[in-house]
mmCIF file of C-alpha atoms and ligand atoms in Angstrom:
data_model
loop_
_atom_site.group_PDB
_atom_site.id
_atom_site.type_symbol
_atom_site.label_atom_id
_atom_site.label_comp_id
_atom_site.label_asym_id
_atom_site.label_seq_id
_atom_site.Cartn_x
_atom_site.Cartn_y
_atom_site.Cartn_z
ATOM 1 C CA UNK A 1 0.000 0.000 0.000
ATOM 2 C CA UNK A 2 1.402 3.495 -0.644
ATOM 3 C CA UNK A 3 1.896 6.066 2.429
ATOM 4 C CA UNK A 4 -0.409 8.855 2.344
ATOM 5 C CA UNK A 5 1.687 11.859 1.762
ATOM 6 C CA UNK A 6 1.770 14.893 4.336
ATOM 7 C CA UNK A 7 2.406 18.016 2.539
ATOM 8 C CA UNK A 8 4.178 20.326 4.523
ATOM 9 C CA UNK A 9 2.748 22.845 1.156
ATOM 10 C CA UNK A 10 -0.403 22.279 1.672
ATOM 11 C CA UNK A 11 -0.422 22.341 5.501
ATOM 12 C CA UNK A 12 1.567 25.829 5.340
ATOM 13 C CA UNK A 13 -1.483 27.385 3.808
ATOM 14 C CA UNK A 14 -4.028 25.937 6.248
ATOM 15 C CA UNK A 15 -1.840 27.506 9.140
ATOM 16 C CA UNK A 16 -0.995 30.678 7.223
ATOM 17 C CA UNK A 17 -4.860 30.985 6.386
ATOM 18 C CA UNK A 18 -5.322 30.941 9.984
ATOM 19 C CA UNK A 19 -3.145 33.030 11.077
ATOM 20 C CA UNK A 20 -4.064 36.006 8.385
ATOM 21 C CA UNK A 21 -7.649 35.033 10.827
ATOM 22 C CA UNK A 22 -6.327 35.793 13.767
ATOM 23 C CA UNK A 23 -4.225 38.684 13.028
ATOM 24 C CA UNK A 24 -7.846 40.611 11.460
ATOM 25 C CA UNK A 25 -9.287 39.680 14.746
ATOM 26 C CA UNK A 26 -6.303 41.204 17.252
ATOM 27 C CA UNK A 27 -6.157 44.402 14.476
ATOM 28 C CA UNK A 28 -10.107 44.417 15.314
ATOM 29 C CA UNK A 29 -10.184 44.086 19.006
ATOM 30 C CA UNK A 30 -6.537 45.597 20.052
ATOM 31 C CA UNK A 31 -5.891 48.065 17.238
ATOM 32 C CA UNK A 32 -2.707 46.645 16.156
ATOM 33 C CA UNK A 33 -1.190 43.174 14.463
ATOM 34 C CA UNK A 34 1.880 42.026 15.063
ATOM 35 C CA UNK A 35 5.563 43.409 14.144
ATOM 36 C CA UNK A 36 8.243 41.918 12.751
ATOM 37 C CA UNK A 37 11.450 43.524 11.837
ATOM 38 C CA UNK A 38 13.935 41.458 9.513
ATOM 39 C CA UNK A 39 17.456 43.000 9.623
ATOM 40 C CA UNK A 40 19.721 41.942 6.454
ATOM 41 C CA UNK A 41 23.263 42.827 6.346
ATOM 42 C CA UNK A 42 25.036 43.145 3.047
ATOM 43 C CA UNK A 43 23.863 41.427 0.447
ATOM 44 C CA UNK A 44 24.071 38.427 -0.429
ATOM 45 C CA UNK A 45 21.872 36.448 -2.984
ATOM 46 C CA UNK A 46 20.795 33.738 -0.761
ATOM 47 C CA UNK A 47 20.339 35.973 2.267
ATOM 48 C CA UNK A 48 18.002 38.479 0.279
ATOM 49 C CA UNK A 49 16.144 35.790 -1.181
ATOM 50 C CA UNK A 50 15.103 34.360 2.213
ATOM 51 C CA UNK A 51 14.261 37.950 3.656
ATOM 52 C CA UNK A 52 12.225 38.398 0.723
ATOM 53 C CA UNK A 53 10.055 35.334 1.450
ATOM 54 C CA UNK A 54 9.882 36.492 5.092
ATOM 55 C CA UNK A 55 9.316 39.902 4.386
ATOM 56 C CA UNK A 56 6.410 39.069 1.467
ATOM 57 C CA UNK A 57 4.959 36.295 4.331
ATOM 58 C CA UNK A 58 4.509 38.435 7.252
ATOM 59 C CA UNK A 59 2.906 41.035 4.985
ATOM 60 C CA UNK A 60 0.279 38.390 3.114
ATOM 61 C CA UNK A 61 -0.786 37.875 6.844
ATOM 62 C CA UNK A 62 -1.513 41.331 7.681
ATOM 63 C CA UNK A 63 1.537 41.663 9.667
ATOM 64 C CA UNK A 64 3.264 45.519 10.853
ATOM 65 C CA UNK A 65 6.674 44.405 9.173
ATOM 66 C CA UNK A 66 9.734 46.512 8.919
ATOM 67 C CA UNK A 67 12.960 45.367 6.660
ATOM 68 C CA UNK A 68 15.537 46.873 7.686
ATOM 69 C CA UNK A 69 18.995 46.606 5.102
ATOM 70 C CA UNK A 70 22.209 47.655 6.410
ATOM 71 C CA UNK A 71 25.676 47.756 4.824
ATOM 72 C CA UNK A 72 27.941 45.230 4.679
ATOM 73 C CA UNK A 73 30.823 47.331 7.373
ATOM 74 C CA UNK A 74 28.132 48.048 9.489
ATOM 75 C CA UNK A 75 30.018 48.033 13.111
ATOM 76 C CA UNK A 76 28.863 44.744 15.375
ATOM 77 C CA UNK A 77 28.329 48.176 18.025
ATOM 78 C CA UNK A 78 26.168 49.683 15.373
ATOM 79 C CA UNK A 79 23.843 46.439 14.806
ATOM 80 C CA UNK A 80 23.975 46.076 18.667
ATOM 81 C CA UNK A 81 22.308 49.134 19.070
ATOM 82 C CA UNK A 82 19.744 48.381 16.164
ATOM 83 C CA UNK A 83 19.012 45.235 17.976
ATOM 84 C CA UNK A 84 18.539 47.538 21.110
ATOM 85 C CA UNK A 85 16.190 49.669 19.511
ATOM 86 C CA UNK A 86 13.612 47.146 18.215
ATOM 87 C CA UNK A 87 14.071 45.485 21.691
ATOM 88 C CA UNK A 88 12.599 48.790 23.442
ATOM 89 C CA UNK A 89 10.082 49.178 19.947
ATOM 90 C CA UNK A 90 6.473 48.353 21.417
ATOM 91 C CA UNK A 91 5.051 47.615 18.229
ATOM 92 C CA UNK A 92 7.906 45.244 17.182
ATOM 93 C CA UNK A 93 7.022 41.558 18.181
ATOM 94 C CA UNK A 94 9.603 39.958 16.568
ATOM 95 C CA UNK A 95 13.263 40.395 15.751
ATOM 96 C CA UNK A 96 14.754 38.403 12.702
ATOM 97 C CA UNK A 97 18.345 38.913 12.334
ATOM 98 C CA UNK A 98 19.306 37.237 8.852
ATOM 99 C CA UNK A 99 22.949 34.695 9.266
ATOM 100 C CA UNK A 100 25.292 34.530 7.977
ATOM 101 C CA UNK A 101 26.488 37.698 9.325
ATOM 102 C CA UNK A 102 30.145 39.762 8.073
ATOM 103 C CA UNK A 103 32.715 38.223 9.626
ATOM 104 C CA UNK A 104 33.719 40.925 11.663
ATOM 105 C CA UNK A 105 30.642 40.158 13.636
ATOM 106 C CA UNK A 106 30.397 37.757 16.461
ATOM 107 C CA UNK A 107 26.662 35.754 14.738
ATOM 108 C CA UNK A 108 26.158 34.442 18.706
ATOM 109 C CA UNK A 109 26.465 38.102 20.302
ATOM 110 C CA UNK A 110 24.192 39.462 17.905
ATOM 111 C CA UNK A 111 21.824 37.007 18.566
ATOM 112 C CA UNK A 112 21.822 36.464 22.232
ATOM 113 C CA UNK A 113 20.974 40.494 22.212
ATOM 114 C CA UNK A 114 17.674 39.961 20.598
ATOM 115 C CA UNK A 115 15.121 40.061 24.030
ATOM 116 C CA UNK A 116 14.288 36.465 24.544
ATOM 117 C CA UNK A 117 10.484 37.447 24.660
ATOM 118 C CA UNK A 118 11.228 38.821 20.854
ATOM 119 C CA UNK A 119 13.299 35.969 19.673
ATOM 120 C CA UNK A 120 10.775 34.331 17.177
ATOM 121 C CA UNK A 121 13.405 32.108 15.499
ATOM 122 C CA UNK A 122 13.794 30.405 19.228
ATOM 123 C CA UNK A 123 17.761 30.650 19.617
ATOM 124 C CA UNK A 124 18.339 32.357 22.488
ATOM 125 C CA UNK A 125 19.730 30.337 25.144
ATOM 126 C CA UNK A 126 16.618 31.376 27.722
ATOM 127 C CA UNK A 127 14.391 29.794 24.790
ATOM 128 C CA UNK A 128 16.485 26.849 24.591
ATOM 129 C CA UNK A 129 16.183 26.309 28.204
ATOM 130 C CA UNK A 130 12.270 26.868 28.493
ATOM 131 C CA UNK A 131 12.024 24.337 26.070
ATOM 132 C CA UNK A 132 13.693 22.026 28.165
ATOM 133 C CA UNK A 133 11.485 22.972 31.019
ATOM 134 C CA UNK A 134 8.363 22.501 28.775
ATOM 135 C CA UNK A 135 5.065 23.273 29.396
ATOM 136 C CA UNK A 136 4.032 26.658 29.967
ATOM 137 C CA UNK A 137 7.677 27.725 30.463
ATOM 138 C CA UNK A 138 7.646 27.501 26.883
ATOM 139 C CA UNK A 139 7.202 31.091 24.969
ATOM 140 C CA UNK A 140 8.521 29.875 21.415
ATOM 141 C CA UNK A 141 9.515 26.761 19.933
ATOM 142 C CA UNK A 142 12.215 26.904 17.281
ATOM 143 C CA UNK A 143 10.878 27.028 13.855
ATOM 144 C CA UNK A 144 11.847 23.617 11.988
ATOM 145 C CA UNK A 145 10.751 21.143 14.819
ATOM 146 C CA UNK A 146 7.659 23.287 15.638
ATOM 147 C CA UNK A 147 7.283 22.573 11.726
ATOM 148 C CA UNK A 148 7.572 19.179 11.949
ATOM 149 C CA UNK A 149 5.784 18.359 15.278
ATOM 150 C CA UNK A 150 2.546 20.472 13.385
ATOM 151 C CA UNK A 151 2.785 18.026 10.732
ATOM 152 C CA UNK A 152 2.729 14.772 12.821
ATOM 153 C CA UNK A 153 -0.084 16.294 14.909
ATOM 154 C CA UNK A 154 -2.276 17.728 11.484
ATOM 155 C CA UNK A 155 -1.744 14.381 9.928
ATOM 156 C CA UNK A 156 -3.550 12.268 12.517
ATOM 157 C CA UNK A 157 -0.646 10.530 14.000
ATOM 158 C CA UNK A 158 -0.706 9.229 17.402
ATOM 159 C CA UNK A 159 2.363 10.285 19.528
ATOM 160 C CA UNK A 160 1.158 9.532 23.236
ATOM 161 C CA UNK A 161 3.216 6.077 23.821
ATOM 162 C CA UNK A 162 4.599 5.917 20.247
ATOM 163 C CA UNK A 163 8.440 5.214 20.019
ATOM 164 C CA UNK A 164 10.220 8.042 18.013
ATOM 165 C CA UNK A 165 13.505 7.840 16.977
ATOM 166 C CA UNK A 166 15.438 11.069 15.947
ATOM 167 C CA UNK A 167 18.296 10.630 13.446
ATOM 168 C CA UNK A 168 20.713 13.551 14.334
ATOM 169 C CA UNK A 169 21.476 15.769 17.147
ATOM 170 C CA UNK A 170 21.845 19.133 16.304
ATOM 171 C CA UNK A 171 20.531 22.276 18.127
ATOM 172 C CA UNK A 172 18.418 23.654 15.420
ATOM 173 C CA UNK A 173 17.086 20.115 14.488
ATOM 174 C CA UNK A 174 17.534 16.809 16.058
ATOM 175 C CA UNK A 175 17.935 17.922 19.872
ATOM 176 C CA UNK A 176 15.230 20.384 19.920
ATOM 177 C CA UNK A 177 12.717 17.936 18.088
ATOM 178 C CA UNK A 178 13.688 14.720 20.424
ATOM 179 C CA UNK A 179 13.197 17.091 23.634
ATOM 180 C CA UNK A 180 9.837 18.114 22.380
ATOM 181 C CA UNK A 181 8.307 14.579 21.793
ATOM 182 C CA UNK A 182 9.199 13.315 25.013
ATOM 183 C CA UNK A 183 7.596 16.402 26.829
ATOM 184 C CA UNK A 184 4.261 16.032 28.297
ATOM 185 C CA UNK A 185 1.402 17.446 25.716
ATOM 186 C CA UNK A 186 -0.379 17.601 22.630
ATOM 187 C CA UNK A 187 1.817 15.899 20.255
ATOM 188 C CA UNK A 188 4.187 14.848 22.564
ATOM 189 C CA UNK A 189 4.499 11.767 25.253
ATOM 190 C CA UNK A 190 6.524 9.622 22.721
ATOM 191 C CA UNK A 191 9.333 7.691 24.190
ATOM 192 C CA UNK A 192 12.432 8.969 22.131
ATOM 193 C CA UNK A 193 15.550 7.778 20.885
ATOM 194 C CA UNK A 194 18.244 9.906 19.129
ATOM 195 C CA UNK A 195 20.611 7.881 16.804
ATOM 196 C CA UNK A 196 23.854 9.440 15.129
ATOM 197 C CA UNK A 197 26.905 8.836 13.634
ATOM 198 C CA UNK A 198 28.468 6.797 16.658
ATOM 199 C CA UNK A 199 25.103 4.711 17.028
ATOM 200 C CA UNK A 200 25.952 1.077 17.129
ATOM 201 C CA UNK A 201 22.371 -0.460 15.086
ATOM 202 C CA UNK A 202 21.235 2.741 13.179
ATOM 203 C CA UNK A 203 19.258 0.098 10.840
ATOM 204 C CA UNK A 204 17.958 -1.658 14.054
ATOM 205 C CA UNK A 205 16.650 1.354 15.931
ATOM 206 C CA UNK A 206 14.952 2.809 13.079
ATOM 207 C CA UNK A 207 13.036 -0.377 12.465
ATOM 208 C CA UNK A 208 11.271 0.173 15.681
ATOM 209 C CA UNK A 209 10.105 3.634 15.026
ATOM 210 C CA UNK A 210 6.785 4.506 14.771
ATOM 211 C CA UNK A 211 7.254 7.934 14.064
ATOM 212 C CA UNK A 212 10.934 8.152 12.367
ATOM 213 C CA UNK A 213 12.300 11.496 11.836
ATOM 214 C CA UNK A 214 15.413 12.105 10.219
ATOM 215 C CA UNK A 215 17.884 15.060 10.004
ATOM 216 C CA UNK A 216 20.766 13.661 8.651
ATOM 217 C CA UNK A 217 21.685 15.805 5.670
ATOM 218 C CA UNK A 218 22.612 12.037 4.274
ATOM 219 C CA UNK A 219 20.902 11.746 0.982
ATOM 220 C CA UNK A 220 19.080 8.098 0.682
ATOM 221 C CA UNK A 221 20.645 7.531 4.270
ATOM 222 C CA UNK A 222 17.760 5.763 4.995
ATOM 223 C CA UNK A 223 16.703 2.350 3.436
ATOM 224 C CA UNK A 224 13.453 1.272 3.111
ATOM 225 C CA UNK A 225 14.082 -1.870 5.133
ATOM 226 C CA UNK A 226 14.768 0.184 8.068
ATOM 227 C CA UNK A 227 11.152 1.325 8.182
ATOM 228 C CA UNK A 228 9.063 -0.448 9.740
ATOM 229 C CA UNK A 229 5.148 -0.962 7.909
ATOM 230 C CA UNK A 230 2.976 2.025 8.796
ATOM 231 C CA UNK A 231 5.055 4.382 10.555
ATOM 232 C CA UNK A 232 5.368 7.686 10.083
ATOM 233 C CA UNK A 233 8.299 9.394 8.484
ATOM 234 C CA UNK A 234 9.487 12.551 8.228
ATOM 235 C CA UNK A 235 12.323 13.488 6.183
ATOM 236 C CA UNK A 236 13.968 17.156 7.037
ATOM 237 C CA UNK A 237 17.078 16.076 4.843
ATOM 238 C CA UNK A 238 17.558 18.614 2.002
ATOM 239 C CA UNK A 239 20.562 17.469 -0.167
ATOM 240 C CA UNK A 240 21.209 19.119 -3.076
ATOM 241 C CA UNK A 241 22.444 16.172 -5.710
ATOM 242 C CA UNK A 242 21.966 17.848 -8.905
ATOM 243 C CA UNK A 243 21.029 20.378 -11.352
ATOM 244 C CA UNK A 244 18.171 20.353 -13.508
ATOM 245 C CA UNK A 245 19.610 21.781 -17.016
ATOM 246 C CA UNK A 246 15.507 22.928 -18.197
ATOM 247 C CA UNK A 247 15.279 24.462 -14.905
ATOM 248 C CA UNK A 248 18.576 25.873 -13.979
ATOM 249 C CA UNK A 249 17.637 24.998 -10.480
ATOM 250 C CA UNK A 250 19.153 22.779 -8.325
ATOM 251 C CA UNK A 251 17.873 19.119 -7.604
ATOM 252 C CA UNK A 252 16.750 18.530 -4.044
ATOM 253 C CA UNK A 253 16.596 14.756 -2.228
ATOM 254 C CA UNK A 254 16.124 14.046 1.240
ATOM 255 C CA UNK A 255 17.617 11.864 3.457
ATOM 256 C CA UNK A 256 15.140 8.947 2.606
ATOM 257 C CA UNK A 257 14.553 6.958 -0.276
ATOM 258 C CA UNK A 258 11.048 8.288 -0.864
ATOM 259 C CA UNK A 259 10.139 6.367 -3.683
ATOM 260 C CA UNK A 260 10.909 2.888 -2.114
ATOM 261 C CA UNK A 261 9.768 4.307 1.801
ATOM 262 C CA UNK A 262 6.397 5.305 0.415
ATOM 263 C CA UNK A 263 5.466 1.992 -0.520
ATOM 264 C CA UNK A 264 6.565 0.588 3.551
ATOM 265 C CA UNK A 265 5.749 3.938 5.403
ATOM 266 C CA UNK A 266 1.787 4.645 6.406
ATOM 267 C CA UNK A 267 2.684 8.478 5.962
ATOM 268 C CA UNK A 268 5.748 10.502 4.662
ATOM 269 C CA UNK A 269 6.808 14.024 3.916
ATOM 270 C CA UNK A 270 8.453 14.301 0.539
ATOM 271 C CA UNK A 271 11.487 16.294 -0.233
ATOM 272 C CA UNK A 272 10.758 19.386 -1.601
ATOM 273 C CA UNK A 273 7.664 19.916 -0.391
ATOM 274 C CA UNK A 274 7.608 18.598 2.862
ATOM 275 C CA UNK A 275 9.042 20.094 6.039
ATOM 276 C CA UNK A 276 11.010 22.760 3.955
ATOM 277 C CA UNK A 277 8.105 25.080 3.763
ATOM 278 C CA UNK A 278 6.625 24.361 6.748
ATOM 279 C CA UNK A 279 9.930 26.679 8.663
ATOM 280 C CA UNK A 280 8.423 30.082 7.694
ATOM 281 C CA UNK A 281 4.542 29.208 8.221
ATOM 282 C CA UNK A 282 6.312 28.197 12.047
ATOM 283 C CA UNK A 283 7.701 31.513 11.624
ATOM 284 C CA UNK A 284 4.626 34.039 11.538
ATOM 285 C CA UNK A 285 2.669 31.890 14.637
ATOM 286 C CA UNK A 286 5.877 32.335 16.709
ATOM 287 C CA UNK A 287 5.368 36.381 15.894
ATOM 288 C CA UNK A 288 1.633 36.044 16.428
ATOM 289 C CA UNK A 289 2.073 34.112 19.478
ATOM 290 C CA UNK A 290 4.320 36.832 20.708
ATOM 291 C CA UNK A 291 2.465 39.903 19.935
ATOM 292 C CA UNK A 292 -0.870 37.489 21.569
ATOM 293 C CA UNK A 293 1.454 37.388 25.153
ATOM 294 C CA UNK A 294 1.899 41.300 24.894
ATOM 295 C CA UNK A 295 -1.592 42.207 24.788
ATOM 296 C CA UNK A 296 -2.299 39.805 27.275
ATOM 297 C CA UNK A 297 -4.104 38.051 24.127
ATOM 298 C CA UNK A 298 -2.714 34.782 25.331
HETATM 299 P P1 NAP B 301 23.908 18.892 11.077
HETATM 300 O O1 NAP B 301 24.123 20.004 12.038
HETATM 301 O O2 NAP B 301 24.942 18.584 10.053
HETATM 302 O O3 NAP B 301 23.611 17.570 11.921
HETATM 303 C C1 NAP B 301 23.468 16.321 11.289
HETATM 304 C C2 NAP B 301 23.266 15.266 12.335
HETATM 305 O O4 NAP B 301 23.061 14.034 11.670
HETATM 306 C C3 NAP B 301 24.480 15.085 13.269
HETATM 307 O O5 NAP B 301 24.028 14.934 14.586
HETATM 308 C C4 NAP B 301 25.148 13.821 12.736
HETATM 309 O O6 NAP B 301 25.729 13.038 13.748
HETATM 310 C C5 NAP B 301 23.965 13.055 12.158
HETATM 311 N N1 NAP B 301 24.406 12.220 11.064
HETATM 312 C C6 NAP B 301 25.055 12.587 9.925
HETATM 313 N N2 NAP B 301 25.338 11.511 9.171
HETATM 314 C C7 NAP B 301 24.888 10.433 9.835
HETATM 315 C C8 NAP B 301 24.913 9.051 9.591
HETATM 316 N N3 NAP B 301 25.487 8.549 8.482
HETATM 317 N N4 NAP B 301 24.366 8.222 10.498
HETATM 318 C C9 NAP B 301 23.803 8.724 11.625
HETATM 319 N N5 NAP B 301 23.747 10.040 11.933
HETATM 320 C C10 NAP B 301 24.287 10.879 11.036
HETATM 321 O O7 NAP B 301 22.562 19.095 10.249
HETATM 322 P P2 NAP B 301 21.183 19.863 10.593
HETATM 323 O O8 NAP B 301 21.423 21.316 10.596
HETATM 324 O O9 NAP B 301 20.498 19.225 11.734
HETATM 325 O O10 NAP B 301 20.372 19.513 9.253
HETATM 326 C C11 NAP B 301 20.090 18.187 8.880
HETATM 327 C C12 NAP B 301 19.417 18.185 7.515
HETATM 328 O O11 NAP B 301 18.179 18.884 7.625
HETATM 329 C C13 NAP B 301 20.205 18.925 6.426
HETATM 330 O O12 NAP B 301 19.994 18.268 5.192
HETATM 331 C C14 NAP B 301 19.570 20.301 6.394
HETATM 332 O O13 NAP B 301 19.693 20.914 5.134
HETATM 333 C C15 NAP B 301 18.134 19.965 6.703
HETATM 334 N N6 NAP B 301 17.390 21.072 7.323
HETATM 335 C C16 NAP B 301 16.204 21.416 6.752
HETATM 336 C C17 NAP B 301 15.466 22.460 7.299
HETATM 337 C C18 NAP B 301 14.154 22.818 6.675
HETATM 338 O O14 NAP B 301 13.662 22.130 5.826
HETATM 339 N N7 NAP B 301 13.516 23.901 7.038
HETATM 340 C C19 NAP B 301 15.915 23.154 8.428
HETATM 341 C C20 NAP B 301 17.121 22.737 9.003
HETATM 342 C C21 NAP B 301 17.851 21.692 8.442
HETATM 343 P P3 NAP B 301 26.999 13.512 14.630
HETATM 344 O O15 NAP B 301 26.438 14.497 15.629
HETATM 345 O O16 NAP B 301 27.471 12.268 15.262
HETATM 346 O O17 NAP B 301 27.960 14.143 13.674
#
């Protein structure tokens, strides 16, 4: 039988749709939205494409957003005091501070300046650490595993009990995800394992997932045999392997074999498609949920 697919496209819209609800109702009943302010230095191709998709987001929600560019030899001081000012900014929800940053600027300083209670992309250690806690210590989850825990939930799949396995451990991926499972909550109360490269039985462990998620960055690191019939998987690999000639654009496979899982799996994500655009939608609710706590909303 082949896996019903979860579309992290289609599921983007559905939470984007309601936030765009919410936001008309806080405009209506507290005379403001929320605020976001994106800060780009210099100007590179990559980095203005993805504050473009922000910026074009937050706005087709009804969001108060602000881009603000600054030059590549802007002073770490100067963007420190930037930071400062959208810190002390009452309409500003949300502070997005686009990496890589210059070299002559220290990324972590910049970031552990943002106010914790304005840190939408969850990095700040004091976020980190309320996620540990759980519960309603928790102000904002980071982006990709809030992505990816919406899409278990939305697609119906039971987590209270379930054995996850987590393939990777990194801070914006694997460890944040595996922490939130095993919390107690909606979407959550799974007894978790987290594999990586000095796991003994990768193949083994996986085979007893019921809810396999994998952030490997590993193209086809995972074998169909390893899944076991009817579990979940979700793929957050994106491994570019190619380029499409047509297109010009580059060929993207995830860290599953998709085409064999789908016929063991009982749901996947594919790759594009799949958790990819689900980051952004994550995004906007962290802003909403923000500006929501500031009007006492929430
Ligand atoms: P990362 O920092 O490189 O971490 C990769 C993790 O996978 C490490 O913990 C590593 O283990 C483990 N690993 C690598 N090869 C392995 C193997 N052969 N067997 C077992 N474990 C292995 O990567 P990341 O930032 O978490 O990203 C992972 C993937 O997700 C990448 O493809 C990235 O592009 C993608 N990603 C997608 C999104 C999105 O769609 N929005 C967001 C973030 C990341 P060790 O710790 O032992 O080295």
């Amino acid at each position: 039988m082949t896996a019903e697919i979860i579309s992290g496209t289609e599921i983007r819209k559905e939470i984007l749709a309601e936030i765009k609800q919410e936001v008309e109702e806080m405009k209506a009943k507290y005379g403001r939205g929320p605020g976001l302010v994106t800060i780009l230095v210099g100007s590179s191709p990559a980095s203005i494409s993805y504050v473009t998709l922000k910026v074009k987001t937050a706005l087709s929600v009804g969001f108060h957003e602000i881009q603000d560019d600054q030059p590549e030899d802007i002073s770490e001081a100067d963007l420190l005091a930037l930071i400062d000012k959208y810190n002390n900014d009452p309409t500003i929800d949300g502070i997005l501070v686009q990496l890589p940053l210059p070299k002559h600027i220290d990324d972590k300083k910049v970031l552990d300046a943002i106010h914790p209670d304005k840190d939408v992309d969850a990095f700040h250690p004091v976020n980190v650490g309320r996620l540990m806690i759980g519960g309603d210590a928790v102000r904002f989850l980071p982006c990709t595993p809030a992505g990816i825990q919406e899409m278990i939930v939305r697609s119906g799949t039971e987590t209270s009990g379930a054995e996850v396995v987590v393939v990777g451990r990194s801070n914006i991926v694997g460890k944040p995800i595996a922490m939130m499972m095993a919390q107690k909550g909606i979407g959550a109360n799974a007894t978790v394992t987290i594999v990586h490269t000095r796991t003994k039985d990768l193949a083994g462990h996986c085979k007893r997932a019921d809810i396999l998620i994998v952030a490997a960055g590993v193209p086809d690191l995972v074998k169909p045999e390893w899944i076991k019939p009817g579990a979940t998987v979700i793929d957050v690999g994106v491994n570019r392997v190619g380029m499409n000639e047509k297109t010009g654009k580059a060929i993207l496979k995830g860290d599953v074999d998709f085409e064999k899982a789908k016929e063991i799996a009982g749901k996947i994500t594919p790759v594009p498609g799949g958790v990819g655009p689900m980051t952004i939608a994550m995004l906007m609710k962290n802003t909403l949920t923000s500006a929501k706590k500031t009007l006492g909303a929430a």
